[in-house]
Amino acid sequence: MNPRHATVELRTPTLSGNPDTLVISPAQERTPPRDMHTTPTGSTRPDESITTGSHRARGLQLLLIRHGESWSNIENTISGRTTCRGLTDLGHRQARAVADRLAAAETLLRPTIVYSTAVPRAEQTAAPIAEALEVELRTEFPYQEHGAAEGRTRHRLPSAPPVSPDEPVGPGADSWASGAVRVAKMLDILTARHHGDTIALVCHRETILAAAQHFQCIVPTLHYATAEVDYTAITEWHRRPRGSDPRHWRWSLIRHNDNRHLPGPDQASATLGSRRALEHF
């Protein structure tokens, strides 16, 4: 199955309690919905045909966009807001390319607001998008805490490397679960704040993986499965009613890791960077 054209409809979870614990109600057990389905694969639809106006009007369209190539990626450094040195020249080209693509989209598909984390590599990717779309940029989305590992290369961590990708990278750092729950809570806030809107969220590979786990009611872990997310690739989710029942809303995955806006060499570089990240989580 081509992941960029798969559609999977899933339920919305409820979060509560300790940041390291995901509490699932009995109605949210891990059994997949009986009506789960996928669309035909291999589609070459243009961007403007992905969503109809009626779907746009009935729910939320969320575009998750990974940042462009950054110096922390090249140098294999664990970098958050305080130590990230921003995008490389290639990363800036990638940011402009995704901005141009979104600006050229049909009006109903254009984001009405852009969010990002306050990490420089995300901000520098989000800025040309907001400028091209002439919309507000809010840098208030949370990013994980790295604790004593902040600014260090993965080969020089302050303590022994974690055995599992779910463990903190150092003292004072988030576990995967605590970071994922923080992402989930902010996604719920944006969902309530922007019903009926199209949002672009420029973020990180971790954010996109955590969002998928949240929307599917999966216990937050990377121990069993992960996914590639290329630089500036678009992952698109819609929240809309199930059939004609206005009481039941759920998330639909429209596309994942869509980097068609990048020219050949830049696309290959973005994919290579994503595969290198799989070595760590």
PDB file of C-alpha atoms in Angstrom:
ATOM      1  CA  MET A   1       0.000   0.000   0.000  1.00  0.00           C
ATOM      2  CA  ASN A   2       1.239   3.452  -0.903  1.00  0.00           C
ATOM      3  CA  PRO A   3       1.146   5.313   2.452  1.00  0.00           C
ATOM      4  CA  ARG A   4       0.659   8.676   0.799  1.00  0.00           C
ATOM      5  CA  HIS A   5      -2.805   7.779  -0.465  1.00  0.00           C
ATOM      6  CA  ALA A   6      -4.139   5.548   2.294  1.00  0.00           C
ATOM      7  CA  THR A   7      -7.232   6.595   4.231  1.00  0.00           C
ATOM      8  CA  VAL A   8      -7.884   5.027   7.629  1.00  0.00           C
ATOM      9  CA  GLU A   9     -10.718   6.290   9.831  1.00  0.00           C
ATOM     10  CA  LEU A  10     -10.062   6.170  13.566  1.00  0.00           C
ATOM     11  CA  ARG A  11     -11.552   7.244  16.884  1.00  0.00           C
ATOM     12  CA  THR A  12     -10.516  10.187  19.055  1.00  0.00           C
ATOM     13  CA  PRO A  13      -9.008   9.297  22.477  1.00  0.00           C
ATOM     14  CA  THR A  14      -9.346  10.849  25.908  1.00  0.00           C
ATOM     15  CA  LEU A  15      -6.293  11.707  27.991  1.00  0.00           C
ATOM     16  CA  SER A  16      -6.136  12.047  31.747  1.00  0.00           C
ATOM     17  CA  GLY A  17      -3.918  11.662  34.780  1.00  0.00           C
ATOM     18  CA  ASN A  18      -0.146  11.511  35.096  1.00  0.00           C
ATOM     19  CA  PRO A  19       1.825  12.784  32.038  1.00  0.00           C
ATOM     20  CA  ASP A  20       3.618   9.424  31.905  1.00  0.00           C
ATOM     21  CA  THR A  21       0.370   7.470  31.848  1.00  0.00           C
ATOM     22  CA  LEU A  22      -2.261   7.212  29.134  1.00  0.00           C
ATOM     23  CA  VAL A  23      -5.649   6.290  30.616  1.00  0.00           C
ATOM     24  CA  ILE A  24      -8.051   4.655  28.177  1.00  0.00           C
ATOM     25  CA  SER A  25     -11.751   4.339  28.902  1.00  0.00           C
ATOM     26  CA  PRO A  26     -13.485   0.987  28.229  1.00  0.00           C
ATOM     27  CA  ALA A  27     -15.018   2.430  25.056  1.00  0.00           C
ATOM     28  CA  GLN A  28     -11.525   3.056  23.679  1.00  0.00           C
ATOM     29  CA  GLU A  29     -10.147  -0.464  23.732  1.00  0.00           C
ATOM     30  CA  ARG A  30      -7.494  -1.321  21.161  1.00  0.00           C
ATOM     31  CA  THR A  31      -9.801  -3.305  18.854  1.00  0.00           C
ATOM     32  CA  PRO A  32      -9.909  -1.725  15.392  1.00  0.00           C
ATOM     33  CA  PRO A  33     -13.265  -0.362  14.173  1.00  0.00           C
ATOM     34  CA  ARG A  34     -15.209  -2.902  12.118  1.00  0.00           C
ATOM     35  CA  ASP A  35     -15.798  -0.363   9.377  1.00  0.00           C
ATOM     36  CA  MET A  36     -12.101   0.412   8.868  1.00  0.00           C
ATOM     37  CA  HIS A  37     -11.342   0.768   5.189  1.00  0.00           C
ATOM     38  CA  THR A  38      -8.805   2.122   2.751  1.00  0.00           C
ATOM     39  CA  THR A  39      -9.142   3.927  -0.523  1.00  0.00           C
ATOM     40  CA  PRO A  40      -7.684   2.567  -3.754  1.00  0.00           C
ATOM     41  CA  THR A  41      -3.939   3.040  -3.919  1.00  0.00           C
ATOM     42  CA  GLY A  42      -1.729   4.491  -6.611  1.00  0.00           C
ATOM     43  CA  SER A  43      -3.774   7.650  -7.037  1.00  0.00           C
ATOM     44  CA  THR A  44      -2.162  10.627  -8.778  1.00  0.00           C
ATOM     45  CA  ARG A  45      -4.772  13.153  -7.640  1.00  0.00           C
ATOM     46  CA  PRO A  46      -3.621  16.782  -7.453  1.00  0.00           C
ATOM     47  CA  ASP A  47      -3.661  18.462  -4.050  1.00  0.00           C
ATOM     48  CA  GLU A  48      -6.909  20.339  -4.697  1.00  0.00           C
ATOM     49  CA  SER A  49      -8.864  17.080  -5.176  1.00  0.00           C
ATOM     50  CA  ILE A  50      -7.873  15.564  -1.848  1.00  0.00           C
ATOM     51  CA  THR A  51     -10.600  17.374   0.104  1.00  0.00           C
ATOM     52  CA  THR A  52     -14.003  18.573  -1.040  1.00  0.00           C
ATOM     53  CA  GLY A  53     -15.525  21.800   0.151  1.00  0.00           C
ATOM     54  CA  SER A  54     -18.205  19.909   2.119  1.00  0.00           C
ATOM     55  CA  HIS A  55     -15.613  17.951   4.081  1.00  0.00           C
ATOM     56  CA  ARG A  56     -13.665  21.143   4.762  1.00  0.00           C
ATOM     57  CA  ALA A  57     -16.789  22.850   6.108  1.00  0.00           C
ATOM     58  CA  ARG A  58     -17.780  19.972   8.401  1.00  0.00           C
ATOM     59  CA  GLY A  59     -14.585  19.412  10.320  1.00  0.00           C
ATOM     60  CA  LEU A  60     -10.940  20.166  10.881  1.00  0.00           C
ATOM     61  CA  GLN A  61      -8.138  19.677   8.378  1.00  0.00           C
ATOM     62  CA  LEU A  62      -4.713  19.313  10.000  1.00  0.00           C
ATOM     63  CA  LEU A  63      -1.493  19.438   7.992  1.00  0.00           C
ATOM     64  CA  LEU A  64       1.523  18.204   9.958  1.00  0.00           C
ATOM     65  CA  ILE A  65       4.753  19.350   8.296  1.00  0.00           C
ATOM     66  CA  ARG A  66       8.172  18.256   9.466  1.00  0.00           C
ATOM     67  CA  HIS A  67      10.867  20.965   9.553  1.00  0.00           C
ATOM     68  CA  GLY A  68      13.531  21.178   6.844  1.00  0.00           C
ATOM     69  CA  GLU A  69      17.030  19.768   7.140  1.00  0.00           C
ATOM     70  CA  SER A  70      18.793  21.357  10.126  1.00  0.00           C
ATOM     71  CA  TRP A  71      22.316  21.540  11.483  1.00  0.00           C
ATOM     72  CA  SER A  72      21.282  19.349  14.389  1.00  0.00           C
ATOM     73  CA  ASN A  73      20.332  16.652  11.870  1.00  0.00           C
ATOM     74  CA  ILE A  74      23.650  16.946  10.042  1.00  0.00           C
ATOM     75  CA  GLU A  75      25.683  16.995  13.265  1.00  0.00           C
ATOM     76  CA  ASN A  76      23.581  14.294  14.971  1.00  0.00           C
ATOM     77  CA  THR A  77      22.930  16.640  17.900  1.00  0.00           C
ATOM     78  CA  ILE A  78      20.049  16.517  20.364  1.00  0.00           C
ATOM     79  CA  SER A  79      18.822  20.088  20.099  1.00  0.00           C
ATOM     80  CA  GLY A  80      15.765  21.909  21.383  1.00  0.00           C
ATOM     81  CA  ARG A  81      14.964  25.592  21.572  1.00  0.00           C
ATOM     82  CA  THR A  82      18.194  26.667  23.319  1.00  0.00           C
ATOM     83  CA  THR A  83      20.809  24.865  21.209  1.00  0.00           C
ATOM     84  CA  CYS A  84      19.256  24.384  17.760  1.00  0.00           C
ATOM     85  CA  ARG A  85      21.210  26.350  15.107  1.00  0.00           C
ATOM     86  CA  GLY A  86      18.404  26.351  12.594  1.00  0.00           C
ATOM     87  CA  LEU A  87      18.180  25.138   9.018  1.00  0.00           C
ATOM     88  CA  THR A  88      20.968  24.375   6.570  1.00  0.00           C
ATOM     89  CA  ASP A  89      20.912  25.983   3.108  1.00  0.00           C
ATOM     90  CA  LEU A  90      19.178  22.841   1.851  1.00  0.00           C
ATOM     91  CA  GLY A  91      16.661  23.081   4.680  1.00  0.00           C
ATOM     92  CA  HIS A  92      15.793  26.661   3.681  1.00  0.00           C
ATOM     93  CA  ARG A  93      15.222  25.505   0.082  1.00  0.00           C
ATOM     94  CA  GLN A  94      12.954  22.743   1.331  1.00  0.00           C
ATOM     95  CA  ALA A  95      10.995  25.239   3.447  1.00  0.00           C
ATOM     96  CA  ARG A  96      10.461  27.535   0.467  1.00  0.00           C
ATOM     97  CA  ALA A  97       9.344  24.591  -1.669  1.00  0.00           C
ATOM     98  CA  VAL A  98       6.631  23.461   0.759  1.00  0.00           C
ATOM     99  CA  ALA A  99       5.529  27.092   1.230  1.00  0.00           C
ATOM    100  CA  ASP A 100       5.114  27.511  -2.530  1.00  0.00           C
ATOM    101  CA  ARG A 101       3.129  24.298  -2.722  1.00  0.00           C
ATOM    102  CA  LEU A 102       0.696  25.319   0.008  1.00  0.00           C
ATOM    103  CA  ALA A 103       0.321  28.816  -1.435  1.00  0.00           C
ATOM    104  CA  ALA A 104      -0.624  27.326  -4.807  1.00  0.00           C
ATOM    105  CA  ALA A 105      -3.306  25.053  -3.338  1.00  0.00           C
ATOM    106  CA  GLU A 106      -7.010  25.610  -3.859  1.00  0.00           C
ATOM    107  CA  THR A 107      -8.486  28.197  -1.491  1.00  0.00           C
ATOM    108  CA  LEU A 108     -10.372  25.615   0.591  1.00  0.00           C
ATOM    109  CA  LEU A 109      -7.138  23.695   1.196  1.00  0.00           C
ATOM    110  CA  ARG A 110      -4.999  26.662   2.200  1.00  0.00           C
ATOM    111  CA  PRO A 111      -4.204  26.846   5.914  1.00  0.00           C
ATOM    112  CA  THR A 112      -5.876  29.696   7.741  1.00  0.00           C
ATOM    113  CA  ILE A 113      -3.240  29.715  10.480  1.00  0.00           C
ATOM    114  CA  VAL A 114       0.247  28.261  10.959  1.00  0.00           C
ATOM    115  CA  TYR A 115       1.548  26.838  14.222  1.00  0.00           C
ATOM    116  CA  SER A 116       5.052  25.641  15.045  1.00  0.00           C
ATOM    117  CA  THR A 117       7.226  24.796  17.993  1.00  0.00           C
ATOM    118  CA  ALA A 118       9.610  27.496  19.216  1.00  0.00           C
ATOM    119  CA  VAL A 119      12.626  25.446  18.096  1.00  0.00           C
ATOM    120  CA  PRO A 120      14.548  27.451  15.436  1.00  0.00           C
ATOM    121  CA  ARG A 121      14.482  24.708  12.786  1.00  0.00           C
ATOM    122  CA  ALA A 122      10.679  24.580  13.006  1.00  0.00           C
ATOM    123  CA  GLU A 123      10.251  28.360  13.188  1.00  0.00           C
ATOM    124  CA  GLN A 124      12.482  28.874  10.141  1.00  0.00           C
ATOM    125  CA  THR A 125      10.409  26.328   8.201  1.00  0.00           C
ATOM    126  CA  ALA A 126       7.108  27.835   9.312  1.00  0.00           C
ATOM    127  CA  ALA A 127       7.983  31.479   8.612  1.00  0.00           C
ATOM    128  CA  PRO A 128       8.022  31.261   4.782  1.00  0.00           C
ATOM    129  CA  ILE A 129       4.794  29.237   4.885  1.00  0.00           C
ATOM    130  CA  ALA A 130       2.977  31.883   6.937  1.00  0.00           C
ATOM    131  CA  GLU A 131       4.427  34.631   4.743  1.00  0.00           C
ATOM    132  CA  ALA A 132       3.387  32.929   1.507  1.00  0.00           C
ATOM    133  CA  LEU A 133      -0.127  32.313   2.836  1.00  0.00           C
ATOM    134  CA  GLU A 134      -0.358  35.753   4.502  1.00  0.00           C
ATOM    135  CA  VAL A 135      -1.595  34.200   7.755  1.00  0.00           C
ATOM    136  CA  GLU A 136      -0.611  34.352  11.414  1.00  0.00           C
ATOM    137  CA  LEU A 137       2.272  32.246  12.768  1.00  0.00           C
ATOM    138  CA  ARG A 138       2.045  31.063  16.374  1.00  0.00           C
ATOM    139  CA  THR A 139       5.126  29.407  17.863  1.00  0.00           C
ATOM    140  CA  GLU A 140       3.369  27.944  20.883  1.00  0.00           C
ATOM    141  CA  PHE A 141       3.272  24.216  20.176  1.00  0.00           C
ATOM    142  CA  PRO A 142       5.280  22.201  22.747  1.00  0.00           C
ATOM    143  CA  TYR A 143       8.422  20.207  22.055  1.00  0.00           C
ATOM    144  CA  GLN A 144      10.020  17.535  24.187  1.00  0.00           C
ATOM    145  CA  GLU A 145      12.488  18.321  26.969  1.00  0.00           C
ATOM    146  CA  HIS A 146      16.002  16.890  26.560  1.00  0.00           C
ATOM    147  CA  GLY A 147      17.306  17.611  30.043  1.00  0.00           C
ATOM    148  CA  ALA A 148      21.044  17.051  30.470  1.00  0.00           C
ATOM    149  CA  ALA A 149      21.273  15.711  26.901  1.00  0.00           C
ATOM    150  CA  GLU A 150      20.407  19.110  25.372  1.00  0.00           C
ATOM    151  CA  GLY A 151      23.099  20.204  22.904  1.00  0.00           C
ATOM    152  CA  ARG A 152      25.021  16.927  23.031  1.00  0.00           C
ATOM    153  CA  THR A 153      25.693  14.562  20.164  1.00  0.00           C
ATOM    154  CA  ARG A 154      24.129  11.146  20.429  1.00  0.00           C
ATOM    155  CA  HIS A 155      27.610   9.672  20.828  1.00  0.00           C
ATOM    156  CA  ARG A 156      28.309  11.804  23.917  1.00  0.00           C
ATOM    157  CA  LEU A 157      25.252  11.516  26.098  1.00  0.00           C
ATOM    158  CA  PRO A 158      25.499  12.394  29.813  1.00  0.00           C
ATOM    159  CA  SER A 159      24.541   8.836  30.751  1.00  0.00           C
ATOM    160  CA  ALA A 160      24.408   5.403  29.126  1.00  0.00           C
ATOM    161  CA  PRO A 161      22.391   5.427  25.873  1.00  0.00           C
ATOM    162  CA  PRO A 162      18.793   4.336  26.439  1.00  0.00           C
ATOM    163  CA  VAL A 163      18.082   0.693  25.729  1.00  0.00           C
ATOM    164  CA  SER A 164      14.611   1.484  24.377  1.00  0.00           C
ATOM    165  CA  PRO A 165      13.452   4.448  22.252  1.00  0.00           C
ATOM    166  CA  ASP A 166      10.788   4.963  24.925  1.00  0.00           C
ATOM    167  CA  GLU A 167      13.350   5.857  27.606  1.00  0.00           C
ATOM    168  CA  PRO A 168      14.672   9.399  28.299  1.00  0.00           C
ATOM    169  CA  VAL A 169      17.931  10.308  26.556  1.00  0.00           C
ATOM    170  CA  GLY A 170      19.343  11.665  29.803  1.00  0.00           C
ATOM    171  CA  PRO A 171      18.546  12.994  33.284  1.00  0.00           C
ATOM    172  CA  GLY A 172      15.664  15.471  33.224  1.00  0.00           C
ATOM    173  CA  ALA A 173      14.585  14.500  29.699  1.00  0.00           C
ATOM    174  CA  ASP A 174      11.119  13.411  28.647  1.00  0.00           C
ATOM    175  CA  SER A 175      10.323   9.771  28.155  1.00  0.00           C
ATOM    176  CA  TRP A 176       8.517   9.033  24.909  1.00  0.00           C
ATOM    177  CA  ALA A 177       5.231   8.738  26.838  1.00  0.00           C
ATOM    178  CA  SER A 178       5.517  12.083  28.644  1.00  0.00           C
ATOM    179  CA  GLY A 179       6.434  13.929  25.433  1.00  0.00           C
ATOM    180  CA  ALA A 180       3.676  12.192  23.467  1.00  0.00           C
ATOM    181  CA  VAL A 181       1.004  13.029  26.036  1.00  0.00           C
ATOM    182  CA  ARG A 182       2.039  16.712  25.973  1.00  0.00           C
ATOM    183  CA  VAL A 183       1.619  16.682  22.187  1.00  0.00           C
ATOM    184  CA  ALA A 184      -1.766  14.973  22.488  1.00  0.00           C
ATOM    185  CA  LYS A 185      -3.122  17.520  24.947  1.00  0.00           C
ATOM    186  CA  MET A 186      -2.118  20.434  22.710  1.00  0.00           C
ATOM    187  CA  LEU A 187      -3.659  18.741  19.673  1.00  0.00           C
ATOM    188  CA  ASP A 188      -6.926  18.473  21.581  1.00  0.00           C
ATOM    189  CA  ILE A 189      -6.736  22.208  22.350  1.00  0.00           C
ATOM    190  CA  LEU A 190      -6.181  23.071  18.687  1.00  0.00           C
ATOM    191  CA  THR A 191      -9.023  20.751  17.672  1.00  0.00           C
ATOM    192  CA  ALA A 192     -11.430  22.617  19.937  1.00  0.00           C
ATOM    193  CA  ARG A 193     -10.037  26.046  19.006  1.00  0.00           C
ATOM    194  CA  HIS A 194     -10.132  25.642  15.224  1.00  0.00           C
ATOM    195  CA  HIS A 195     -13.205  23.596  14.359  1.00  0.00           C
ATOM    196  CA  GLY A 196     -13.871  23.975  10.634  1.00  0.00           C
ATOM    197  CA  ASP A 197     -10.435  25.436   9.887  1.00  0.00           C
ATOM    198  CA  THR A 198      -7.360  24.242   8.038  1.00  0.00           C
ATOM    199  CA  ILE A 199      -4.268  24.284  10.237  1.00  0.00           C
ATOM    200  CA  ALA A 200      -0.623  23.867   9.260  1.00  0.00           C
ATOM    201  CA  LEU A 201       1.516  22.651  12.156  1.00  0.00           C
ATOM    202  CA  VAL A 202       5.261  22.763  11.465  1.00  0.00           C
ATOM    203  CA  CYS A 203       6.861  20.400  13.877  1.00  0.00           C
ATOM    204  CA  HIS A 204       9.141  17.395  14.304  1.00  0.00           C
ATOM    205  CA  ARG A 205       9.179  13.729  13.467  1.00  0.00           C
ATOM    206  CA  GLU A 206       8.367  12.980  17.103  1.00  0.00           C
ATOM    207  CA  THR A 207       5.273  15.202  16.918  1.00  0.00           C
ATOM    208  CA  ILE A 208       3.942  13.454  13.824  1.00  0.00           C
ATOM    209  CA  LEU A 209       4.447   9.980  15.304  1.00  0.00           C
ATOM    210  CA  ALA A 210       2.852  11.032  18.604  1.00  0.00           C
ATOM    211  CA  ALA A 211      -0.135  12.527  16.766  1.00  0.00           C
ATOM    212  CA  ALA A 212      -0.743   9.251  14.910  1.00  0.00           C
ATOM    213  CA  GLN A 213      -0.670   7.310  18.184  1.00  0.00           C
ATOM    214  CA  HIS A 214      -3.054   9.786  19.818  1.00  0.00           C
ATOM    215  CA  PHE A 215      -5.600   9.769  17.006  1.00  0.00           C
ATOM    216  CA  GLN A 216      -5.578   5.946  16.893  1.00  0.00           C
ATOM    217  CA  CYS A 217      -5.800   5.477  20.687  1.00  0.00           C
ATOM    218  CA  ILE A 218      -2.466   3.629  20.673  1.00  0.00           C
ATOM    219  CA  VAL A 219      -0.517   3.509  23.935  1.00  0.00           C
ATOM    220  CA  PRO A 220       2.468   5.831  23.294  1.00  0.00           C
ATOM    221  CA  THR A 221       5.475   3.666  22.514  1.00  0.00           C
ATOM    222  CA  LEU A 222       8.071   3.320  19.753  1.00  0.00           C
ATOM    223  CA  HIS A 223       9.178  -0.087  20.955  1.00  0.00           C
ATOM    224  CA  TYR A 224       7.246  -2.019  18.299  1.00  0.00           C
ATOM    225  CA  ALA A 225       6.807   0.305  15.335  1.00  0.00           C
ATOM    226  CA  THR A 226       7.883   3.655  13.904  1.00  0.00           C
ATOM    227  CA  ALA A 227       7.651   5.457  10.547  1.00  0.00           C
ATOM    228  CA  GLU A 228       9.712   7.498   8.121  1.00  0.00           C
ATOM    229  CA  VAL A 229       9.008  11.232   7.989  1.00  0.00           C
ATOM    230  CA  ASP A 230      11.032  13.167   5.405  1.00  0.00           C
ATOM    231  CA  TYR A 231      12.088  16.804   5.747  1.00  0.00           C
ATOM    232  CA  THR A 232       9.108  19.130   5.020  1.00  0.00           C
ATOM    233  CA  ALA A 233       6.909  16.133   4.166  1.00  0.00           C
ATOM    234  CA  ILE A 234       3.169  16.667   4.673  1.00  0.00           C
ATOM    235  CA  THR A 235       1.002  14.357   6.754  1.00  0.00           C
ATOM    236  CA  GLU A 236      -2.692  15.207   6.526  1.00  0.00           C
ATOM    237  CA  TRP A 237      -5.467  14.299   8.965  1.00  0.00           C
ATOM    238  CA  HIS A 238      -9.144  15.265   8.878  1.00  0.00           C
ATOM    239  CA  ARG A 239     -11.561  15.240  11.804  1.00  0.00           C
ATOM    240  CA  ARG A 240     -15.113  14.808  10.605  1.00  0.00           C
ATOM    241  CA  PRO A 241     -18.415  13.094  11.483  1.00  0.00           C
ATOM    242  CA  ARG A 242     -18.828   9.389  10.964  1.00  0.00           C
ATOM    243  CA  GLY A 243     -21.364   9.179   8.165  1.00  0.00           C
ATOM    244  CA  SER A 244     -24.477  11.197   8.954  1.00  0.00           C
ATOM    245  CA  ASP A 245     -24.161  10.903  12.743  1.00  0.00           C
ATOM    246  CA  PRO A 246     -23.184  14.378  14.052  1.00  0.00           C
ATOM    247  CA  ARG A 247     -22.549  12.966  17.555  1.00  0.00           C
ATOM    248  CA  HIS A 248     -19.620  10.809  16.503  1.00  0.00           C
ATOM    249  CA  TRP A 249     -16.482  12.478  15.175  1.00  0.00           C
ATOM    250  CA  ARG A 250     -13.308  10.664  14.224  1.00  0.00           C
ATOM    251  CA  TRP A 251      -9.960  11.218  12.551  1.00  0.00           C
ATOM    252  CA  SER A 252      -9.141  10.142   9.002  1.00  0.00           C
ATOM    253  CA  LEU A 253      -5.577   9.825   7.711  1.00  0.00           C
ATOM    254  CA  ILE A 254      -5.507  11.247   4.190  1.00  0.00           C
ATOM    255  CA  ARG A 255      -1.785  11.103   3.342  1.00  0.00           C
ATOM    256  CA  HIS A 256       1.537  10.539   5.062  1.00  0.00           C
ATOM    257  CA  ASN A 257       5.106  11.595   4.207  1.00  0.00           C
ATOM    258  CA  ASP A 258       4.139  13.468   1.047  1.00  0.00           C
ATOM    259  CA  ASN A 259       7.248  15.308  -0.220  1.00  0.00           C
ATOM    260  CA  ARG A 260       6.328  15.747  -3.878  1.00  0.00           C
ATOM    261  CA  HIS A 261       7.112  19.471  -3.659  1.00  0.00           C
ATOM    262  CA  LEU A 262      10.851  18.705  -3.424  1.00  0.00           C
ATOM    263  CA  PRO A 263      12.957  18.380  -6.600  1.00  0.00           C
ATOM    264  CA  GLY A 264      14.648  15.022  -7.195  1.00  0.00           C
ATOM    265  CA  PRO A 265      18.006  15.560  -5.405  1.00  0.00           C
ATOM    266  CA  ASP A 266      16.408  17.383  -2.459  1.00  0.00           C
ATOM    267  CA  GLN A 267      13.758  14.685  -2.171  1.00  0.00           C
ATOM    268  CA  ALA A 268      16.412  11.964  -2.039  1.00  0.00           C
ATOM    269  CA  SER A 269      18.308  13.887   0.634  1.00  0.00           C
ATOM    270  CA  ALA A 270      15.149  14.334   2.708  1.00  0.00           C
ATOM    271  CA  THR A 271      14.404  10.618   2.547  1.00  0.00           C
ATOM    272  CA  LEU A 272      17.967   9.693   3.506  1.00  0.00           C
ATOM    273  CA  GLY A 273      17.767  11.960   6.541  1.00  0.00           C
ATOM    274  CA  SER A 274      14.521  10.313   7.612  1.00  0.00           C
ATOM    275  CA  ARG A 275      16.035   6.835   7.372  1.00  0.00           C
ATOM    276  CA  ARG A 276      19.045   7.841   9.433  1.00  0.00           C
ATOM    277  CA  ALA A 277      16.672   8.989  12.180  1.00  0.00           C
ATOM    278  CA  LEU A 278      15.240   5.466  12.372  1.00  0.00           C
ATOM    279  CA  GLU A 279      18.541   4.410  13.955  1.00  0.00           C
ATOM    280  CA  HIS A 280      17.630   6.406  17.076  1.00  0.00           C
ATOM    281  CA  PHE A 281      13.848   6.119  17.450  1.00  0.00           C
TER     282      PHE A 281
END
